CSV table of N, CA and C in Angstrom, one decimal:
chain,number,residue,atom,x,y,z
A,492,UNK,N,140.1,91.9,60.4
A,492,UNK,CA,141.1,92.0,59.3
A,492,UNK,C,140.6,91.3,58.1
A,493,UNK,N,140.7,91.9,56.9
A,493,UNK,CA,140.2,91.3,55.7
A,493,UNK,C,141.1,90.2,55.2
A,494,UNK,N,140.5,89.2,54.5
A,494,UNK,CA,141.2,88.1,53.9
A,494,UNK,C,141.9,88.6,52.6
A,495,UNK,N,142.9,87.9,52.2
A,495,UNK,CA,143.5,88.2,50.9
A,495,UNK,C,142.6,87.9,49.7
A,496,UNK,N,141.9,86.7,49.8
A,496,UNK,CA,140.9,86.4,48.8
A,496,UNK,C,139.7,87.3,48.9
A,497,UNK,N,138.9,87.5,47.8
A,497,UNK,CA,137.7,88.3,48.0
A,497,UNK,C,136.7,87.6,48.9
A,498,UNK,N,136.0,88.4,49.6
A,498,UNK,CA,135.0,87.8,50.5
A,498,UNK,C,133.8,87.2,49.8
A,499,UNK,N,133.3,86.1,50.3
A,499,UNK,CA,132.0,85.6,49.8
A,499,UNK,C,130.8,86.2,50.6
A,500,UNK,N,131.1,86.4,51.9
A,500,UNK,CA,130.0,86.9,52.7
A,500,UNK,C,130.6,87.8,53.9
A,501,UNK,N,129.9,88.9,54.2
A,501,UNK,CA,130.3,89.7,55.3
A,501,UNK,C,129.2,89.5,56.4
A,502,UNK,N,129.7,89.2,57.6
A,502,UNK,CA,128.7,89.0,58.7
A,502,UNK,C,128.8,90.2,59.5
A,503,UNK,N,127.7,90.9,59.6
A,503,UNK,CA,127.6,92.2,60.3
A,503,UNK,C,126.8,92.0,61.6
A,504,UNK,N,127.4,92.6,62.7
A,504,UNK,CA,126.7,92.5,63.9
A,504,UNK,C,126.4,93.9,64.4
A,505,UNK,N,125.2,94.1,65.0
A,505,UNK,CA,124.8,95.4,65.5
A,505,UNK,C,124.7,95.3,67.0
A,506,UNK,N,125.6,94.5,67.6
A,506,UNK,CA,125.6,94.3,69.1
A,506,UNK,C,127.0,93.7,69.5
A,507,UNK,N,127.4,94.1,70.7
A,507,UNK,CA,128.6,93.4,71.2
A,507,UNK,C,128.3,92.4,72.2
A,508,UNK,N,127.0,91.9,72.2
A,508,UNK,CA,126.5,90.9,73.2
A,508,UNK,C,126.3,89.6,72.4
A,509,UNK,N,125.0,89.1,72.7
A,509,UNK,CA,124.7,87.8,72.1
A,509,UNK,C,124.6,87.8,70.6
A,510,UNK,N,124.3,88.9,70.0
A,510,UNK,CA,124.3,88.9,68.5
A,510,UNK,C,125.7,88.9,67.9
A,511,UNK,N,126.7,89.4,68.7
A,511,UNK,CA,128.1,89.2,68.3
A,511,UNK,C,128.5,87.8,68.3
A,512,UNK,N,128.1,87.1,69.3
A,512,UNK,CA,128.3,85.6,69.4
A,512,UNK,C,127.7,84.9,68.2
A,513,UNK,N,126.4,85.3,67.9
A,513,UNK,CA,125.7,84.6,66.8
A,513,UNK,C,126.4,84.9,65.5
A,514,UNK,N,126.9,86.2,65.3
A,514,UNK,CA,127.6,86.6,64.1
A,514,UNK,C,128.9,85.8,64.0
A,515,UNK,N,129.6,85.6,65.1
A,515,UNK,CA,130.8,84.8,65.1
A,515,UNK,C,130.5,83.3,64.6
A,516,UNK,N,129.4,82.8,65.0
A,516,UNK,CA,129.0,81.5,64.6
A,516,UNK,C,128.7,81.4,63.1
A,517,UNK,N,128.1,82.5,62.6
A,517,UNK,CA,127.8,82.5,61.1
A,517,UNK,C,129.2,82.6,60.4
A,518,UNK,N,130.1,83.4,60.9
A,518,UNK,CA,131.4,83.5,60.2
A,518,UNK,C,132.1,82.1,60.2
A,519,UNK,N,132.2,81.5,61.4
A,519,UNK,CA,132.8,80.2,61.5
A,519,UNK,C,132.2,79.2,60.6
A,520,UNK,N,130.8,79.1,60.6
A,520,UNK,CA,130.1,78.1,59.8
A,520,UNK,C,130.3,78.4,58.3
A,521,UNK,N,130.4,79.7,57.9
A,521,UNK,CA,130.6,80.0,56.5
A,521,UNK,C,132.0,79.5,56.1
A,522,UNK,N,133.0,79.7,56.9
A,522,UNK,CA,134.3,79.2,56.7
A,522,UNK,C,134.4,77.7,56.6
A,523,UNK,N,133.7,77.1,57.5
A,523,UNK,CA,133.6,75.6,57.5
A,523,UNK,C,133.0,75.0,56.3
A,524,UNK,N,132.1,75.8,55.6
A,524,UNK,CA,131.5,75.5,54.4
A,524,UNK,C,132.4,75.8,53.2
A,525,UNK,N,133.6,76.3,53.4
A,525,UNK,CA,134.6,76.6,52.4
A,525,UNK,C,134.5,78.0,51.8
A,526,UNK,N,133.9,78.9,52.5
A,526,UNK,CA,133.7,80.3,51.9
A,526,UNK,C,134.5,81.3,52.7
A,527,UNK,N,134.9,82.4,52.1
A,527,UNK,CA,135.6,83.5,52.7
A,527,UNK,C,134.6,84.3,53.4
A,528,UNK,N,134.8,84.5,54.7
A,528,UNK,CA,133.8,85.3,55.5
A,528,UNK,C,134.6,86.1,56.6
A,529,UNK,N,134.1,87.3,56.7
A,529,UNK,CA,134.7,88.2,57.8
A,529,UNK,C,133.5,88.8,58.6
A,530,UNK,N,133.9,89.3,59.7
A,530,UNK,CA,133.0,89.9,60.7
A,530,UNK,C,133.2,91.4,60.7
A,531,UNK,N,132.1,92.1,60.7
A,531,UNK,CA,132.0,93.6,60.9
A,531,UNK,C,131.2,93.9,62.1
A,532,UNK,N,131.8,94.5,63.1
A,532,UNK,CA,131.0,94.8,64.4
A,532,UNK,C,130.7,96.3,64.3
A,533,UNK,N,129.5,96.7,64.0
A,533,UNK,CA,129.1,98.1,63.9
A,533,UNK,C,129.3,98.9,65.2
A,534,UNK,N,129.3,98.2,66.3
A,534,UNK,CA,129.4,98.9,67.6
A,534,UNK,C,130.8,99.5,67.8
A,535,UNK,N,131.8,99.1,66.9
A,535,UNK,CA,133.2,99.6,67.0
A,535,UNK,C,133.4,100.8,66.2
A,536,UNK,N,132.4,101.1,65.3
A,536,UNK,CA,132.6,102.3,64.4
A,536,UNK,C,132.3,103.6,65.1
A,537,UNK,N,133.0,104.6,64.8
A,537,UNK,CA,132.8,105.9,65.3
A,537,UNK,C,132.0,106.7,64.4
A,538,UNK,N,130.7,106.5,64.5
A,538,UNK,CA,129.7,107.2,63.7
A,538,UNK,C,128.8,108.1,64.5
A,539,UNK,N,128.9,109.4,64.3
A,539,UNK,CA,127.9,110.3,65.1
A,539,UNK,C,126.5,110.0,64.6
A,540,UNK,N,125.5,110.4,65.3
A,540,UNK,CA,124.1,110.3,64.9
A,540,UNK,C,123.9,111.1,63.7
A,541,UNK,N,123.3,110.4,62.7
A,541,UNK,CA,123.1,111.1,61.4
A,541,UNK,C,121.9,112.0,61.6
A,542,UNK,N,122.2,113.3,61.2
A,542,UNK,CA,121.1,114.3,60.9
A,542,UNK,C,121.6,115.1,59.8
A,543,UNK,N,120.8,115.7,59.0
A,543,UNK,CA,121.2,116.6,58.0
A,543,UNK,C,122.1,117.8,58.5
A,544,UNK,N,121.8,118.2,59.7
A,544,UNK,CA,122.6,119.3,60.4
A,544,UNK,C,124.0,118.8,60.7
A,545,UNK,N,124.1,117.5,61.2
A,545,UNK,CA,125.4,117.0,61.5
A,545,UNK,C,126.2,116.8,60.2
A,546,UNK,N,125.6,116.3,59.1
A,546,UNK,CA,126.2,116.1,57.9
A,546,UNK,C,126.7,117.5,57.3
A,547,UNK,N,125.9,118.5,57.4
A,547,UNK,CA,126.2,119.8,56.9
A,547,UNK,C,127.4,120.4,57.7
A,548,UNK,N,127.3,120.3,59.0
A,548,UNK,CA,128.3,121.0,59.9
A,548,UNK,C,129.6,120.3,59.9
A,549,UNK,N,129.6,118.9,59.8
A,549,UNK,CA,130.8,118.2,60.0
A,549,UNK,C,131.2,117.3,58.9
A,550,UNK,N,130.4,117.2,57.9
A,550,UNK,CA,130.7,116.4,56.7
A,550,UNK,C,130.5,114.9,57.0
A,551,UNK,N,131.0,114.1,56.2
A,551,UNK,CA,130.9,112.6,56.3
A,551,UNK,C,132.0,112.1,57.2
A,552,UNK,N,131.6,111.3,58.2
A,552,UNK,CA,132.6,110.7,59.1
A,552,UNK,C,133.6,109.9,58.4
A,553,UNK,N,134.9,109.9,58.9
A,553,UNK,CA,135.9,109.2,58.2
A,553,UNK,C,135.7,107.7,58.1
A,554,UNK,N,134.9,107.1,59.0
A,554,UNK,CA,134.6,105.7,59.1
A,554,UNK,C,133.7,105.3,57.9
A,555,UNK,N,133.0,106.2,57.2
A,555,UNK,CA,132.1,105.8,56.2
A,555,UNK,C,132.8,105.3,54.9
A,556,UNK,N,133.8,105.9,54.4
A,556,UNK,CA,134.4,105.5,53.2
A,556,UNK,C,134.9,104.0,53.3
A,557,UNK,N,135.7,103.7,54.3
A,557,UNK,CA,136.1,102.3,54.3
A,557,UNK,C,135.0,101.3,54.6
A,558,UNK,N,133.9,101.7,55.3
A,558,UNK,CA,132.8,100.9,55.5
A,558,UNK,C,132.0,100.7,54.2
A,559,UNK,N,131.8,101.7,53.4
A,559,UNK,CA,131.2,101.7,52.1
A,559,UNK,C,132.0,100.8,51.2
A,560,UNK,N,133.3,100.9,51.2
A,560,UNK,CA,134.1,100.1,50.3
A,560,UNK,C,134.0,98.6,50.6
A,561,UNK,N,134.1,98.3,51.9
A,561,UNK,CA,134.0,96.9,52.4
A,561,UNK,C,132.6,96.3,52.0
A,562,UNK,N,131.5,97.1,52.2
A,562,UNK,CA,130.2,96.6,51.9
A,562,UNK,C,130.0,96.4,50.4
A,563,UNK,N,130.5,97.4,49.6
A,563,UNK,CA,130.3,97.3,48.2
A,563,UNK,C,131.1,96.2,47.6
A,564,UNK,N,132.2,95.8,48.2
A,564,UNK,CA,133.1,94.8,47.6
A,564,UNK,C,132.7,93.4,48.0
A,565,UNK,N,131.7,93.3,48.9
A,565,UNK,CA,131.3,92.0,49.4
A,565,UNK,C,129.9,91.6,48.8
A,566,UNK,N,129.8,90.6,48.1
A,566,UNK,CA,128.5,90.3,47.3
A,566,UNK,C,127.3,90.0,48.2
A,567,UNK,N,127.6,89.4,49.4
A,567,UNK,CA,126.5,89.0,50.3
A,567,UNK,C,126.8,89.3,51.7
A,568,UNK,N,125.7,89.7,52.4
A,568,UNK,CA,125.8,90.0,53.8
A,568,UNK,C,124.9,89.2,54.7
A,569,UNK,N,125.3,88.9,55.9
A,569,UNK,CA,124.4,88.4,57.0
A,569,UNK,C,124.4,89.5,58.0
A,570,UNK,N,123.2,89.9,58.4
A,570,UNK,CA,123.1,90.9,59.5
A,570,UNK,C,122.4,90.3,60.7
A,571,UNK,N,123.2,90.3,61.8
A,571,UNK,CA,122.7,89.8,63.1
A,571,UNK,C,122.5,91.0,64.0
A,572,UNK,N,121.3,91.2,64.4
A,572,UNK,CA,120.9,92.4,65.2
A,572,UNK,C,119.9,92.1,66.3
A,573,UNK,N,120.1,92.7,67.5
A,573,UNK,CA,119.1,92.5,68.5
A,573,UNK,C,117.9,93.4,68.3
A,574,UNK,N,116.8,93.1,69.0
A,574,UNK,CA,115.6,93.9,68.9
A,574,UNK,C,115.7,95.0,70.0
A,575,UNK,N,115.6,96.3,69.5
A,575,UNK,CA,115.6,97.5,70.4
A,575,UNK,C,114.2,98.1,70.3
A,576,UNK,N,113.5,98.0,71.4
A,576,UNK,CA,112.2,98.7,71.5
A,576,UNK,C,111.3,98.3,70.4
A,577,UNK,N,111.4,97.0,70.0
A,577,UNK,CA,110.5,96.5,69.0
A,577,UNK,C,111.0,96.8,67.6
A,578,UNK,N,112.2,97.2,67.4
A,578,UNK,CA,112.7,97.6,66.1
A,578,UNK,C,114.2,97.4,65.9
A,579,UNK,N,114.8,98.1,65.0
A,579,UNK,CA,116.2,98.0,64.6
A,579,UNK,C,117.1,98.7,65.6
A,580,UNK,N,118.2,98.1,66.0
A,580,UNK,CA,119.1,98.8,66.9
A,580,UNK,C,119.7,100.1,66.3
A,581,UNK,N,119.9,101.1,67.2
A,581,UNK,CA,120.4,102.4,66.7
A,581,UNK,C,121.7,102.3,65.9
A,582,UNK,N,122.6,101.5,66.2
A,582,UNK,CA,123.9,101.5,65.5
A,582,UNK,C,123.7,101.0,64.0
A,583,UNK,N,122.8,100.1,63.8
A,583,UNK,CA,122.5,99.6,62.5
A,583,UNK,C,121.7,100.7,61.7
A,584,UNK,N,120.7,101.2,62.3
A,584,UNK,CA,119.9,102.3,61.7
A,584,UNK,C,120.7,103.5,61.3
A,585,UNK,N,121.6,103.9,62.2
A,585,UNK,CA,122.5,105.0,62.0
A,585,UNK,C,123.5,104.7,60.8
A,586,UNK,N,124.1,103.6,60.8
A,586,UNK,CA,125.0,103.2,59.7
A,586,UNK,C,124.2,103.2,58.4
A,587,UNK,N,123.0,102.7,58.3
A,587,UNK,CA,122.2,102.7,57.1
A,587,UNK,C,121.9,104.1,56.7
A,588,UNK,N,121.6,105.0,57.6
A,588,UNK,CA,121.3,106.4,57.3
A,588,UNK,C,122.5,107.0,56.7
A,589,UNK,N,123.7,106.9,57.3
A,589,UNK,CA,124.9,107.5,56.7
A,589,UNK,C,125.2,106.9,55.3
A,590,UNK,N,125.1,105.6,55.2
A,590,UNK,CA,125.4,105.0,53.9
A,590,UNK,C,124.4,105.4,52.8
A,591,UNK,N,123.2,105.6,53.2
A,591,UNK,CA,122.2,105.9,52.1
A,591,UNK,C,122.2,107.3,51.6
A,592,UNK,N,123.0,108.2,52.2
A,592,UNK,CA,123.1,109.6,51.7
A,592,UNK,C,124.4,109.8,51.0
A,593,UNK,N,125.2,108.7,50.7
A,593,UNK,CA,126.4,108.8,49.9
A,593,UNK,C,126.0,108.6,48.5
A,594,UNK,N,126.4,109.5,47.7
A,594,UNK,CA,126.1,109.4,46.2
A,594,UNK,C,124.7,109.9,45.9
A,595,UNK,N,124.3,109.6,44.6
A,595,UNK,CA,123.0,110.1,44.1
A,595,UNK,C,121.9,109.1,44.3
A,596,UNK,N,122.2,107.9,44.5
A,596,UNK,CA,121.1,106.9,44.7
A,596,UNK,C,121.2,106.3,46.1
A,597,UNK,N,120.2,106.6,46.9
A,597,UNK,CA,120.1,106.2,48.3
A,597,UNK,C,120.1,104.6,48.4
A,598,UNK,N,119.6,104.0,47.3
A,598,UNK,CA,119.5,102.5,47.3
A,598,UNK,C,120.8,101.9,46.8
A,599,UNK,N,121.7,102.6,46.2
A,599,UNK,CA,122.8,102.1,45.5
A,599,UNK,C,123.6,101.0,46.1
A,600,UNK,N,123.9,101.1,47.4
A,600,UNK,CA,124.7,100.1,48.0
A,600,UNK,C,123.9,98.8,48.3
A,601,UNK,N,122.7,98.9,48.5
A,601,UNK,CA,121.8,97.8,48.9
A,601,UNK,C,121.1,97.2,47.7
A,602,UNK,N,120.8,97.9,46.6
A,602,UNK,CA,120.0,97.5,45.5
A,602,UNK,C,120.5,96.2,44.9
A,603,UNK,N,119.7,95.1,45.0
A,603,UNK,CA,120.0,93.8,44.4
A,603,UNK,C,121.0,93.0,45.2
A,604,UNK,N,121.3,93.4,46.4
A,604,UNK,CA,122.3,92.7,47.3
A,604,UNK,C,121.6,91.6,48.1
A,605,UNK,N,122.1,90.3,48.0
A,605,UNK,CA,121.5,89.3,48.8
A,605,UNK,C,121.9,89.5,50.3
A,606,UNK,N,121.0,89.5,51.2
A,606,UNK,CA,121.2,89.7,52.6
A,606,UNK,C,120.4,88.7,53.4
A,607,UNK,N,121.0,88.0,54.3
A,607,UNK,CA,120.3,87.2,55.3
A,607,UNK,C,120.2,87.9,56.6
A,608,UNK,N,119.1,87.7,57.4
A,608,UNK,CA,118.9,88.4,58.6
A,608,UNK,C,118.7,87.3,59.8
A,609,UNK,N,119.3,87.7,60.9
A,609,UNK,CA,119.2,86.8,62.1
A,609,UNK,C,119.2,87.7,63.4
A,610,UNK,N,118.7,87.1,64.4
A,610,UNK,CA,118.7,87.8,65.7
A,610,UNK,C,118.8,86.8,66.9
A,611,UNK,N,119.4,87.2,67.9
A,611,UNK,CA,119.3,86.6,69.2
A,611,UNK,C,118.7,87.6,70.1
A,612,UNK,N,117.5,87.4,70.5
A,612,UNK,CA,116.7,88.4,71.2
A,612,UNK,C,116.5,88.0,72.7
A,613,UNK,N,116.5,89.0,73.5
A,613,UNK,CA,116.1,88.9,74.9
A,613,UNK,C,114.6,88.9,75.0
A,614,UNK,N,113.9,89.4,74.0
A,614,UNK,CA,112.5,89.5,74.0
A,614,UNK,C,112.0,88.5,72.9
A,615,UNK,N,111.0,89.0,72.1
A,615,UNK,CA,110.5,88.2,71.1
A,615,UNK,C,111.4,88.0,69.9
A,616,UNK,N,111.9,89.1,69.4
A,616,UNK,CA,112.8,89.0,68.2
A,616,UNK,C,112.2,89.1,66.9
A,617,UNK,N,110.9,88.8,66.8
A,617,UNK,CA,110.3,88.8,65.5
A,617,UNK,C,110.2,90.3,64.9
A,618,UNK,N,110.0,91.2,65.9
A,618,UNK,CA,109.8,92.6,65.4
A,618,UNK,C,111.1,93.2,64.7
A,619,UNK,N,112.3,92.8,65.2
A,619,UNK,CA,113.5,93.3,64.5
A,619,UNK,C,113.6,92.6,63.2
A,620,UNK,N,113.3,91.4,63.1
A,620,UNK,CA,113.4,90.7,61.8
A,620,UNK,C,112.4,91.3,60.8
A,621,UNK,N,111.2,91.6,61.2
A,621,UNK,CA,110.2,92.2,60.3
A,621,UNK,C,110.7,93.6,59.9
A,622,UNK,N,111.2,94.4,60.9
A,622,UNK,CA,111.7,95.8,60.6
A,622,UNK,C,112.9,95.8,59.7
A,623,UNK,N,113.8,94.8,59.9
A,623,UNK,CA,115.0,94.8,59.0
A,623,UNK,C,114.5,94.4,57.6
A,624,UNK,N,113.6,93.4,57.5
A,624,UNK,CA,113.2,93.0,56.2
A,624,UNK,C,112.5,94.1,55.5
A,625,UNK,N,111.6,94.9,56.1
A,625,UNK,CA,111.0,96.0,55.5
A,625,UNK,C,112.0,97.0,55.0
A,626,UNK,N,112.9,97.4,55.9
A,626,UNK,CA,113.8,98.5,55.5
A,626,UNK,C,114.8,98.0,54.4
A,627,UNK,N,115.3,96.8,54.5
A,627,UNK,CA,116.3,96.3,53.5
A,627,UNK,C,115.6,96.1,52.2
A,628,UNK,N,114.4,95.6,52.2
A,628,UNK,CA,113.6,95.5,51.0
A,628,UNK,C,113.3,96.8,50.3
A,629,UNK,N,113.0,97.8,51.1
A,629,UNK,CA,112.7,99.2,50.6
A,629,UNK,C,114.0,99.7,49.9
A,630,UNK,N,115.2,99.3,50.5
A,630,UNK,CA,116.4,99.8,49.9
A,630,UNK,C,116.8,98.9,48.7
A,631,UNK,N,116.0,97.9,48.3
A,631,UNK,CA,116.2,97.1,47.1
A,631,UNK,C,117.0,95.9,47.4
A,632,UNK,N,117.3,95.5,48.6
A,632,UNK,CA,118.0,94.3,48.9
A,632,UNK,C,117.2,93.1,48.6
A,633,UNK,N,117.8,92.0,48.3
A,633,UNK,CA,117.2,90.7,48.1
A,633,UNK,C,117.3,89.9,49.4
A,634,UNK,N,116.4,90.1,50.3
A,634,UNK,CA,116.5,89.5,51.6
A,634,UNK,C,116.0,88.0,51.5
A,635,UNK,N,116.9,87.1,52.0
A,635,UNK,CA,116.6,85.7,51.9
A,635,UNK,C,115.3,85.4,52.7
A,636,UNK,N,114.5,84.5,52.1
A,636,UNK,CA,113.2,84.2,52.6
A,636,UNK,C,113.2,83.6,54.0
A,637,UNK,N,114.2,82.8,54.3
A,637,UNK,CA,114.3,82.2,55.6
A,637,UNK,C,115.1,83.2,56.5
A,638,UNK,N,114.8,83.2,57.8
A,638,UNK,CA,115.5,84.0,58.7
A,638,UNK,C,115.8,83.2,60.0
A,639,UNK,N,116.6,83.7,60.9
A,639,UNK,CA,116.9,83.0,62.1
A,639,UNK,C,116.6,83.8,63.3
A,640,UNK,N,115.7,83.3,64.1
A,640,UNK,CA,115.3,83.9,65.4
A,640,UNK,C,115.7,83.0,66.5
A,641,UNK,N,116.6,83.5,67.4
A,641,UNK,CA,117.0,82.7,68.5
A,641,UNK,C,116.9,83.5,69.8
A,642,UNK,N,116.9,82.8,70.9
A,642,UNK,CA,116.9,83.4,72.2
A,642,UNK,C,117.4,82.4,73.2
A,643,UNK,N,117.3,82.7,74.5
A,643,UNK,CA,117.8,81.8,75.6
A,643,UNK,C,117.1,80.5,75.5
A,644,UNK,N,115.8,80.6,75.4
A,644,UNK,CA,114.9,79.4,75.4
A,644,UNK,C,115.1,78.6,74.1
A,645,UNK,N,115.5,79.2,73.0
A,645,UNK,CA,115.6,78.6,71.7
A,645,UNK,C,116.9,79.0,71.0
A,646,UNK,N,118.0,78.4,71.4
A,646,UNK,CA,119.3,78.8,70.9
A,646,UNK,C,119.4,78.4,69.4
A,647,UNK,N,120.2,79.2,68.6
A,647,UNK,CA,120.4,78.9,67.2
A,647,UNK,C,121.1,77.5,67.1
A,648,UNK,N,120.7,76.7,66.1
A,648,UNK,CA,121.3,75.4,65.8
A,648,UNK,C,122.2,75.6,64.6
A,649,UNK,N,123.3,74.9,64.7
A,649,UNK,CA,124.3,74.9,63.5
A,649,UNK,C,123.6,74.6,62.2
A,650,UNK,N,122.7,73.6,62.2
A,650,UNK,CA,122.0,73.2,61.0
A,650,UNK,C,121.2,74.4,60.4
A,651,UNK,N,120.6,75.2,61.3
A,651,UNK,CA,119.8,76.3,60.8
A,651,UNK,C,120.7,77.4,60.3
A,652,UNK,N,121.8,77.6,61.0
A,652,UNK,CA,122.8,78.6,60.5
A,652,UNK,C,123.3,78.2,59.1
A,653,UNK,N,123.7,76.9,59.0
A,653,UNK,CA,124.2,76.4,57.7
A,653,UNK,C,123.2,76.5,56.6
A,654,UNK,N,121.9,76.2,56.9
A,654,UNK,CA,120.9,76.2,55.9
A,654,UNK,C,120.7,77.7,55.4
A,655,UNK,N,120.7,78.6,56.3
A,655,UNK,CA,120.5,80.0,55.9
A,655,UNK,C,121.7,80.5,55.1
A,656,UNK,N,122.9,80.1,55.5
A,656,UNK,CA,124.1,80.4,54.7
A,656,UNK,C,124.1,79.8,53.3
A,657,UNK,N,123.7,78.5,53.2
A,657,UNK,CA,123.6,77.9,51.9
A,657,UNK,C,122.6,78.6,51.0
A,658,UNK,N,121.5,79.0,51.6
A,658,UNK,CA,120.5,79.8,50.8
A,658,UNK,C,121.1,81.1,50.3
A,659,UNK,N,121.8,81.8,51.2
A,659,UNK,CA,122.4,83.1,50.9
A,659,UNK,C,123.5,82.9,49.8
A,660,UNK,N,124.4,81.9,50.0
A,660,UNK,CA,125.6,81.7,49.2
A,660,UNK,C,125.2,81.3,47.7
A,661,UNK,N,124.0,80.8,47.5
A,661,UNK,CA,123.6,80.5,46.2
A,661,UNK,C,123.1,81.7,45.4
A,662,UNK,N,122.9,82.8,46.1
A,662,UNK,CA,122.4,84.0,45.4
A,662,UNK,C,123.6,84.9,45.0
A,663,UNK,N,123.4,85.5,43.9
A,663,UNK,CA,124.3,86.5,43.3
A,663,UNK,C,123.6,87.9,43.4
A,664,UNK,N,124.4,88.9,43.5
A,664,UNK,CA,123.8,90.3,43.5
A,664,UNK,C,123.2,90.5,42.1
A,665,UNK,N,122.1,91.1,42.1
A,665,UNK,CA,121.4,91.5,40.9
A,665,UNK,C,122.1,92.6,40.2
A,666,UNK,N,122.2,92.6,38.9
A,666,UNK,CA,122.8,93.6,38.1
A,666,UNK,C,121.7,94.6,37.8
A,667,UNK,N,121.5,95.7,38.6
A,667,UNK,CA,120.5,96.7,38.4
A,667,UNK,C,121.1,98.0,38.1
């Protein structure tokens, strides 16, 4: 549920497992730092697999307009995603695909937007961070230089979460 005050940061998770727990920690820590933060769980959205045929046959899913509005109205995002086969999880990639075909500029929603990236991975985790950084940068996002990689052997520390949040919260969306 959205706050009454405008959000400072939206924490997005692309998993209902360990990355959801990591995202909840980002949300809690942002609030503890005095900022408005909410959580968006992409696994709860009803988005069919994006293909041009699906778009042509069925139009834009009803979940896209409120998602786009929430993302557009929040100046900064944190994305917590697991590594799937050495890359981005399907629910994140699919959401990005649907969002990027709305309007005339496929970069519009992402262009100039400060975004922090993090993962809790059952494997290495570096591949998803690299993949997200490449894709988000291609879309024009201002991806924070520091990232968070955690796993069972190396759990995320609150100091690291706070540092990443402080770096993100100092950034403003670019006016492009």
